[in-house]
Amino acid sequence: MKLFTHNMLTSKMIKNVKVGYPLKLNAAEVKVTPSEFRSTYVSRMLPKIDWGVLYEATQSIGHAEAIPSSISDDYEKNEDFLRKAHHALFEIEVINGEMICPETGRKFPIKDGIPNMLVNEDEVN
Amino acid sequence: MKLKELESWLTRCEGFKKPKVKLEQYATSSHVAARMLYAAQENIEGASVCDLGSGCGILSIGSVLLGAQYVCGIEVDLDAINIALENYDEFFDEDDEPSPLDFINAELTISEGDNEDCCSRFNSTFDVVVMNPPFGTKNNAGIDYAFLQRALKLVHPGGRVYTLHKSSTRDFFKKKLTKSIEEFGCAVKGEVLAEVRYELPKTYKFHKEKTLDIAVDFWCFQKQLGSDTN
């Protein structure tokens, strides 16, 4: 599971959960796979990204040096920054671990790179 | 990529081992998948693609073959995801090959209107959704339309949804398009790009005939710019 995907997932579907975001990320196994860098794509995606959540995710899975703590103001023109963002979003992958709902503590396992976001009928609204 | 080349690659994808009736699982043939993806090709290259109800992954894998930057397959059935991953390994078996593909094992709240689900933050993110949703023929009437509604939320304004629906629902879909803002929460245009004969193999015991040949429309829907209410 890429950190881009983590940046998007929530536990909002659980009963009484107000925000369900961000999901706390614990990783037992992390892998880095290269992915083609296209600067225009990364700058197009950045407005959708919660940078603070991405930064926190890199910290929590042992890639503390991957990106700066705050987003660059001129990122569209800053290729070095875009490459780092690309690396964090699309190349660092959590293979095994879990995500935890910030409000209920409900755990969502990640196994073989696949996050399991399934919930039982009695857990949802 | 040429259509024939794409189709020949996609024939390597395996289908369901034990299809689940409840989920109305039937694999998308390489013939149909190749034609869908070929039509979407120019919008897939370098783009983000979601495969909603990704099943054995043929549309996800085809999107990767066509150079998508990020592909997200969302599927409720883990067994299907595992087949999709095996299929993927048929193409990309080296560990260090670029992999733009992520699968999420999740059930979206497609039939419950505005309820948020685990993927709601993805709304208005994707350039393209490619999907082969359930046709809604087994105690799940309307699920085909619900998939379309959810798909249209996932694409950004200007984004496209490439999808298959039974031709018998064409008039119903056309009617919905005339009041798209109230039906989908945004202005949507749609057209049938092709009618395909869809051969449902005798996957399930309740199918009496050996194969079931039905007419299916290949639709392209486009969410119109400046009409986003997500």
Short mmCIF file of C-alpha atoms in Angstrom, two decimals:
data_model
loop_
_atom_site.label_atom_id
_atom_site.label_comp_id
_atom_site.label_asym_id
_atom_site.label_seq_id
_atom_site.Cartn_x
_atom_site.Cartn_y
_atom_site.Cartn_z
CA MET A 1 0.00 0.00 0.00
CA LYS A 2 1.38 3.33 -1.09
CA LEU A 3 1.37 6.33 1.23
CA PHE A 4 -0.81 8.11 -1.33
CA THR A 5 -3.47 5.49 -0.66
CA HIS A 6 -2.98 5.86 3.10
CA ASN A 7 -3.40 9.62 2.69
CA MET A 8 -6.86 9.02 1.24
CA LEU A 9 -8.31 6.28 3.45
CA THR A 10 -10.60 7.01 6.39
CA SER A 11 -12.65 5.09 8.94
CA LYS A 12 -15.62 7.44 8.49
CA MET A 13 -17.92 4.52 7.67
CA ILE A 14 -17.81 3.30 11.28
CA LYS A 15 -20.79 4.15 13.45
CA ASN A 16 -20.39 7.41 15.44
CA VAL A 17 -17.01 8.21 13.92
CA LYS A 18 -16.94 11.93 13.11
CA VAL A 19 -13.81 12.35 11.00
CA GLY A 20 -11.99 9.01 11.01
CA TYR A 21 -8.85 10.66 9.71
CA PRO A 22 -5.93 10.31 9.65
CA LEU A 23 -5.57 6.61 10.27
CA LYS A 24 -2.55 5.95 12.45
CA LEU A 25 -0.06 3.87 10.51
CA ASN A 26 2.03 1.07 11.99
CA ALA A 27 4.31 -0.81 9.64
CA ALA A 28 5.98 -4.16 10.24
CA GLU A 29 7.40 -4.36 6.72
CA VAL A 30 8.10 -1.52 4.32
CA LYS A 31 9.39 -1.73 0.76
CA VAL A 32 10.56 0.88 -1.70
CA THR A 33 9.72 0.26 -5.35
CA PRO A 34 10.72 2.68 -8.09
CA SER A 35 7.93 4.38 -9.97
CA GLU A 36 8.12 6.66 -12.97
CA PHE A 37 8.38 10.33 -12.01
CA ARG A 38 6.19 12.77 -13.89
CA SER A 39 6.45 16.23 -12.37
CA THR A 40 3.13 17.45 -13.76
CA TYR A 41 1.31 14.49 -12.26
CA VAL A 42 2.78 15.03 -8.80
CA SER A 43 1.99 18.74 -8.76
CA ARG A 44 -1.53 17.97 -9.96
CA MET A 45 -2.03 15.52 -7.06
CA LEU A 46 -0.52 17.66 -4.29
CA PRO A 47 -3.64 19.77 -3.67
CA LYS A 48 -5.44 16.50 -2.82
CA ILE A 49 -2.78 15.50 -0.30
CA ASP A 50 -2.79 16.27 3.41
CA TRP A 51 0.91 17.03 3.71
CA GLY A 52 0.98 16.85 7.50
CA VAL A 53 -0.51 13.36 7.36
CA LEU A 54 2.02 12.29 4.74
CA TYR A 55 4.87 13.68 6.83
CA GLU A 56 3.61 11.90 9.93
CA ALA A 57 3.28 8.65 7.95
CA THR A 58 6.89 8.83 6.72
CA GLN A 59 8.02 9.45 10.29
CA SER A 60 6.05 6.53 11.70
CA ILE A 61 7.38 3.94 9.25
CA GLY A 62 11.07 4.74 9.40
CA HIS A 63 11.44 7.09 6.44
CA ALA A 64 11.87 10.24 8.48
CA GLU A 65 14.25 11.82 5.98
CA ALA A 66 11.94 11.36 2.96
CA ILE A 67 10.20 14.74 2.89
CA PRO A 68 10.36 18.12 4.66
CA SER A 69 7.75 18.82 7.34
CA SER A 70 6.05 21.54 5.37
CA ILE A 71 5.01 21.83 1.76
CA SER A 72 7.05 24.02 -0.55
CA ASP A 73 5.25 27.21 -1.64
CA ASP A 74 6.57 27.07 -5.16
CA TYR A 75 6.37 23.31 -5.58
CA GLU A 76 5.27 23.46 -9.18
CA LYS A 77 8.68 24.83 -10.12
CA ASN A 78 10.67 22.94 -7.52
CA GLU A 79 11.65 19.65 -9.11
CA ASP A 80 13.72 18.51 -6.17
CA PHE A 81 10.71 18.90 -3.92
CA LEU A 82 8.39 17.17 -6.39
CA ARG A 83 10.76 14.22 -6.63
CA LYS A 84 10.73 13.85 -2.85
CA ALA A 85 6.94 14.10 -2.79
CA HIS A 86 6.71 11.51 -5.56
CA HIS A 87 9.02 9.18 -3.65
CA ALA A 88 6.98 9.45 -0.45
CA LEU A 89 3.59 9.15 -2.14
CA PHE A 90 4.21 6.47 -4.74
CA GLU A 91 7.43 4.59 -3.99
CA ILE A 92 7.34 3.83 -0.27
CA GLU A 93 4.97 0.93 0.29
CA VAL A 94 3.70 -0.70 3.46
CA ILE A 95 3.66 -4.45 2.91
CA ASN A 96 2.57 -5.59 6.36
CA GLY A 97 1.21 -3.57 9.23
CA GLU A 98 -2.00 -1.93 10.33
CA MET A 99 -3.96 1.30 10.34
CA ILE A 100 -5.86 2.43 13.40
CA CYS A 101 -9.02 4.52 13.57
CA PRO A 102 -8.16 7.66 15.58
CA GLU A 103 -11.55 7.68 17.31
CA THR A 104 -12.43 4.06 18.03
CA GLY A 105 -9.06 2.30 17.94
CA ARG A 106 -10.48 -0.15 15.37
CA LYS A 107 -7.59 -1.78 13.54
CA PHE A 108 -7.40 -2.29 9.80
CA PRO A 109 -4.74 -4.86 8.93
CA ILE A 110 -2.41 -4.49 5.96
CA LYS A 111 -1.29 -7.86 4.65
CA ASP A 112 0.84 -8.49 1.55
CA GLY A 113 0.38 -4.83 0.67
CA ILE A 114 -3.43 -4.98 0.77
CA PRO A 115 -5.27 -2.83 3.33
CA ASN A 116 -8.36 -4.60 4.67
CA MET A 117 -10.99 -1.89 5.16
CA LEU A 118 -13.92 -4.28 5.52
CA VAL A 119 -16.21 -3.71 8.47
CA ASN A 120 -19.05 -5.78 9.87
CA GLU A 121 -22.63 -4.69 9.33
CA ASP A 122 -23.06 -3.91 13.02
CA GLU A 123 -20.10 -1.51 12.95
CA VAL A 124 -21.48 0.86 10.32
CA ASN A 125 -24.10 3.57 10.33
CA MET B 1 -0.36 0.22 -27.82
CA LYS B 2 -2.21 -1.53 -30.61
CA LEU B 3 -5.51 -3.22 -29.83
CA LYS B 4 -4.32 -6.68 -30.87
CA GLU B 5 -1.20 -6.43 -28.76
CA LEU B 6 -3.20 -5.29 -25.73
CA GLU B 7 -5.71 -8.11 -26.15
CA SER B 8 -2.98 -10.68 -26.54
CA TRP B 9 -1.34 -9.50 -23.31
CA LEU B 10 -4.63 -9.58 -21.46
CA THR B 11 -5.39 -13.18 -22.43
CA ARG B 12 -2.81 -14.07 -19.80
CA CYS B 13 -5.17 -12.96 -17.03
CA GLU B 14 -6.93 -15.78 -15.20
CA GLY B 15 -10.57 -15.51 -14.13
CA PHE B 16 -12.34 -16.47 -10.92
CA LYS B 17 -11.52 -19.87 -9.47
CA LYS B 18 -14.78 -20.19 -7.56
CA PRO B 19 -17.10 -17.36 -8.60
CA LYS B 20 -19.40 -16.11 -5.85
CA VAL B 21 -23.04 -15.86 -6.84
CA LYS B 22 -23.82 -13.24 -4.21
CA LEU B 23 -21.23 -10.89 -5.75
CA GLU B 24 -22.35 -11.72 -9.28
CA GLN B 25 -18.77 -12.50 -10.22
CA TYR B 26 -17.87 -13.15 -13.82
CA ALA B 27 -14.55 -12.28 -15.33
CA THR B 28 -14.26 -9.60 -17.98
CA SER B 29 -13.02 -11.30 -21.14
CA SER B 30 -9.73 -10.15 -22.63
CA HIS B 31 -11.64 -9.32 -25.80
CA VAL B 32 -13.97 -6.87 -24.03
CA ALA B 33 -11.34 -5.52 -21.61
CA ALA B 34 -8.93 -4.75 -24.43
CA ARG B 35 -11.58 -2.81 -26.35
CA MET B 36 -12.59 -0.79 -23.28
CA LEU B 37 -9.02 0.09 -22.41
CA TYR B 38 -8.08 0.80 -26.00
CA ALA B 39 -10.88 3.36 -26.21
CA ALA B 40 -9.71 4.92 -22.94
CA GLN B 41 -6.02 4.71 -23.78
CA GLU B 42 -5.26 8.39 -24.33
CA ASN B 43 -6.87 9.28 -21.00
CA ILE B 44 -5.15 6.47 -19.09
CA GLU B 45 -1.52 7.19 -19.97
CA GLY B 46 0.13 9.17 -17.21
CA ALA B 47 -3.16 9.39 -15.31
CA SER B 48 -4.72 8.08 -12.12
CA VAL B 49 -7.17 5.27 -12.69
CA CYS B 50 -9.64 3.58 -10.37
CA ASP B 51 -11.01 0.12 -11.09
CA LEU B 52 -14.19 -0.12 -9.06
CA GLY B 53 -15.03 -3.73 -8.26
CA SER B 54 -11.70 -4.80 -9.71
CA GLY B 55 -12.29 -8.57 -9.49
CA CYS B 56 -9.45 -10.53 -11.08
CA GLY B 57 -7.81 -7.27 -12.06
CA ILE B 58 -7.85 -7.40 -15.85
CA LEU B 59 -8.83 -3.71 -16.20
CA SER B 60 -6.34 -2.65 -13.49
CA ILE B 61 -3.51 -4.57 -15.11
CA GLY B 62 -4.45 -3.31 -18.55
CA SER B 63 -4.35 0.25 -17.21
CA VAL B 64 -0.83 -0.35 -15.90
CA LEU B 65 0.17 -1.74 -19.31
CA LEU B 66 -1.11 1.46 -20.89
CA GLY B 67 1.10 3.61 -18.69
CA ALA B 68 -1.19 4.80 -15.90
CA GLN B 69 0.66 6.67 -13.18
CA TYR B 70 -1.46 5.32 -10.32
CA VAL B 71 -4.04 2.55 -10.42
CA CYS B 72 -6.30 1.76 -7.50
CA GLY B 73 -8.38 -1.41 -7.60
CA ILE B 74 -11.18 -1.49 -5.04
CA GLU B 75 -12.65 -4.92 -4.40
CA VAL B 76 -14.74 -6.48 -1.63
CA ASP B 77 -13.51 -10.03 -2.21
CA LEU B 78 -9.97 -10.80 -1.02
CA ASP B 79 -9.89 -14.07 -3.00
CA ALA B 80 -10.40 -12.04 -6.18
CA ILE B 81 -7.64 -9.59 -5.19
CA ASN B 82 -5.27 -12.50 -4.69
CA ILE B 83 -6.03 -13.79 -8.19
CA ALA B 84 -5.46 -10.26 -9.49
CA LEU B 85 -2.06 -10.16 -7.78
CA GLU B 86 -1.14 -13.52 -9.31
CA ASN B 87 -2.21 -12.17 -12.67
CA TYR B 88 -0.14 -9.07 -12.10
CA ASP B 89 2.93 -11.18 -11.31
CA GLU B 90 2.53 -12.84 -14.71
CA PHE B 91 3.41 -9.50 -16.26
CA PHE B 92 5.69 -7.91 -13.74
CA ASP B 93 7.63 -10.55 -11.88
CA GLU B 94 10.69 -8.50 -11.02
CA ASP B 95 10.59 -6.99 -7.57
CA ASP B 96 12.20 -3.75 -8.67
CA GLU B 97 9.83 -3.04 -11.55
CA PRO B 98 7.75 0.07 -11.16
CA SER B 99 4.38 -0.80 -9.73
CA PRO B 100 1.71 1.89 -9.89
CA LEU B 101 -0.95 -0.52 -8.65
CA ASP B 102 -2.63 -0.61 -5.23
CA PHE B 103 -5.57 -2.77 -4.26
CA ILE B 104 -7.92 -1.88 -1.42
CA ASN B 105 -10.07 -4.60 0.11
CA ALA B 106 -13.20 -2.61 0.85
CA GLU B 107 -16.92 -2.36 0.33
CA LEU B 108 -18.04 1.10 -0.69
CA THR B 109 -21.42 2.44 0.41
CA ILE B 110 -22.56 2.50 -3.17
CA SER B 111 -26.19 1.89 -2.43
CA GLU B 112 -26.64 4.21 0.50
CA GLY B 113 -26.65 7.62 -1.08
CA ASP B 114 -24.48 10.15 0.63
CA ASN B 115 -23.04 8.01 3.41
CA GLU B 116 -19.31 8.33 3.51
CA ASP B 117 -17.10 5.30 3.15
CA CYS B 118 -13.39 4.63 3.54
CA CYS B 119 -12.68 6.02 0.09
CA SER B 120 -14.66 9.28 0.22
CA ARG B 121 -11.47 11.34 0.34
CA PHE B 122 -10.71 9.92 -3.10
CA ASN B 123 -13.74 11.76 -4.47
CA SER B 124 -12.85 14.10 -7.36
CA THR B 125 -9.34 12.63 -7.52
CA PHE B 126 -9.26 10.15 -10.39
CA ASP B 127 -8.84 11.01 -14.04
CA VAL B 128 -10.51 7.79 -15.10
CA VAL B 129 -12.65 5.03 -13.62
CA VAL B 130 -12.75 1.80 -15.60
CA MET B 131 -15.17 -0.81 -14.36
CA ASN B 132 -17.26 -3.81 -15.16
CA PRO B 133 -19.87 -3.62 -12.43
CA PRO B 134 -22.38 -6.33 -11.53
CA PHE B 135 -25.33 -6.15 -13.91
CA GLY B 136 -27.78 -6.37 -11.04
CA THR B 137 -29.49 -9.54 -12.12
CA LYS B 138 -29.26 -11.59 -8.92
CA ASN B 139 -31.31 -10.06 -6.11
CA ASN B 140 -29.22 -6.94 -6.41
CA ALA B 141 -31.28 -4.84 -8.81
CA GLY B 142 -29.94 -1.32 -9.20
CA ILE B 143 -26.39 -2.10 -8.17
CA ASP B 144 -25.14 -1.32 -11.69
CA TYR B 145 -26.54 2.18 -11.41
CA ALA B 146 -25.21 2.59 -7.86
CA PHE B 147 -21.71 1.71 -9.11
CA LEU B 148 -22.01 4.41 -11.74
CA GLN B 149 -23.09 7.00 -9.16
CA ARG B 150 -20.12 6.13 -6.96
CA ALA B 151 -17.73 6.13 -9.92
CA LEU B 152 -18.83 9.61 -10.95
CA LYS B 153 -17.98 10.86 -7.46
CA LEU B 154 -14.48 9.41 -7.72
CA VAL B 155 -13.51 11.25 -10.92
CA HIS B 156 -12.70 14.94 -10.97
CA PRO B 157 -14.65 17.35 -13.19
CA GLY B 158 -13.58 16.55 -16.72
CA GLY B 159 -12.79 12.96 -15.70
CA ARG B 160 -14.33 9.94 -17.40
CA VAL B 161 -16.00 6.70 -16.41
CA TYR B 162 -15.70 3.78 -18.84
CA THR B 163 -18.17 1.08 -17.93
CA LEU B 164 -20.35 -1.79 -19.12
CA HIS B 165 -24.10 -2.04 -18.63
CA LYS B 166 -26.76 -4.28 -20.06
CA SER B 167 -28.18 -2.76 -23.23
CA SER B 168 -31.66 -3.29 -21.82
CA THR B 169 -30.91 -0.48 -19.34
CA ARG B 170 -29.87 2.04 -22.01
CA ASP B 171 -33.10 4.05 -21.98
CA PHE B 172 -33.10 4.12 -18.20
CA PHE B 173 -29.53 5.51 -18.15
CA LYS B 174 -30.35 8.06 -20.84
CA LYS B 175 -33.27 9.28 -18.78
CA LYS B 176 -31.03 9.65 -15.73
CA LEU B 177 -28.56 11.67 -17.79
CA THR B 178 -31.22 14.25 -18.63
CA LYS B 179 -31.43 15.12 -14.93
CA SER B 180 -27.82 14.38 -14.06
CA ILE B 181 -27.35 17.13 -11.47
CA GLU B 182 -30.05 15.70 -9.28
CA GLU B 183 -29.07 12.09 -9.98
CA PHE B 184 -25.28 12.35 -9.74
CA GLY B 185 -24.68 15.69 -8.00
CA CYS B 186 -22.92 17.03 -11.09
CA ALA B 187 -23.51 17.58 -14.77
CA VAL B 188 -22.71 14.42 -16.69
CA LYS B 189 -22.62 13.58 -20.36
CA GLY B 190 -22.65 10.02 -21.54
CA GLU B 191 -22.61 8.08 -24.75
CA VAL B 192 -22.66 4.47 -25.79
CA LEU B 193 -19.36 3.86 -27.58
CA ALA B 194 -20.20 0.33 -28.66
CA GLU B 195 -22.62 -2.50 -28.14
CA VAL B 196 -20.82 -5.73 -27.39
CA ARG B 197 -22.12 -9.25 -27.34
CA TYR B 198 -21.26 -10.51 -23.95
CA GLU B 199 -20.89 -14.18 -23.50
CA LEU B 200 -21.46 -15.19 -19.92
CA PRO B 201 -19.92 -18.62 -19.57
CA LYS B 202 -21.81 -21.19 -17.60
CA THR B 203 -20.21 -20.03 -14.43
CA TYR B 204 -23.02 -20.83 -12.10
CA LYS B 205 -25.07 -23.96 -11.63
CA PHE B 206 -28.35 -22.11 -12.07
CA HIS B 207 -27.44 -21.19 -15.64
CA LYS B 208 -29.34 -23.70 -17.72
CA GLU B 209 -27.84 -22.81 -21.09
CA LYS B 210 -24.22 -23.53 -21.75
CA THR B 211 -23.44 -19.89 -22.37
CA LEU B 212 -25.63 -16.87 -22.00
CA ASP B 213 -25.23 -14.34 -24.76
CA ILE B 214 -26.42 -10.88 -23.76
CA ALA B 215 -26.16 -7.44 -25.29
CA VAL B 216 -24.04 -5.05 -23.27
CA ASP B 217 -23.36 -1.34 -23.82
CA PHE B 218 -19.92 0.08 -23.47
CA TRP B 219 -20.52 3.55 -22.06
CA CYS B 220 -18.26 6.54 -21.56
CA PHE B 221 -19.56 9.08 -19.06
CA GLN B 222 -17.83 12.40 -18.54
CA LYS B 223 -18.25 14.57 -15.49
CA GLN B 224 -18.56 18.10 -16.79
CA LEU B 225 -16.16 20.85 -15.76
CA GLY B 226 -17.35 23.37 -13.21
CA SER B 227 -20.09 21.11 -11.94
CA ASP B 228 -18.51 19.53 -8.91
CA THR B 229 -20.52 19.39 -5.73
CA ASN B 230 -18.52 16.69 -3.95
#
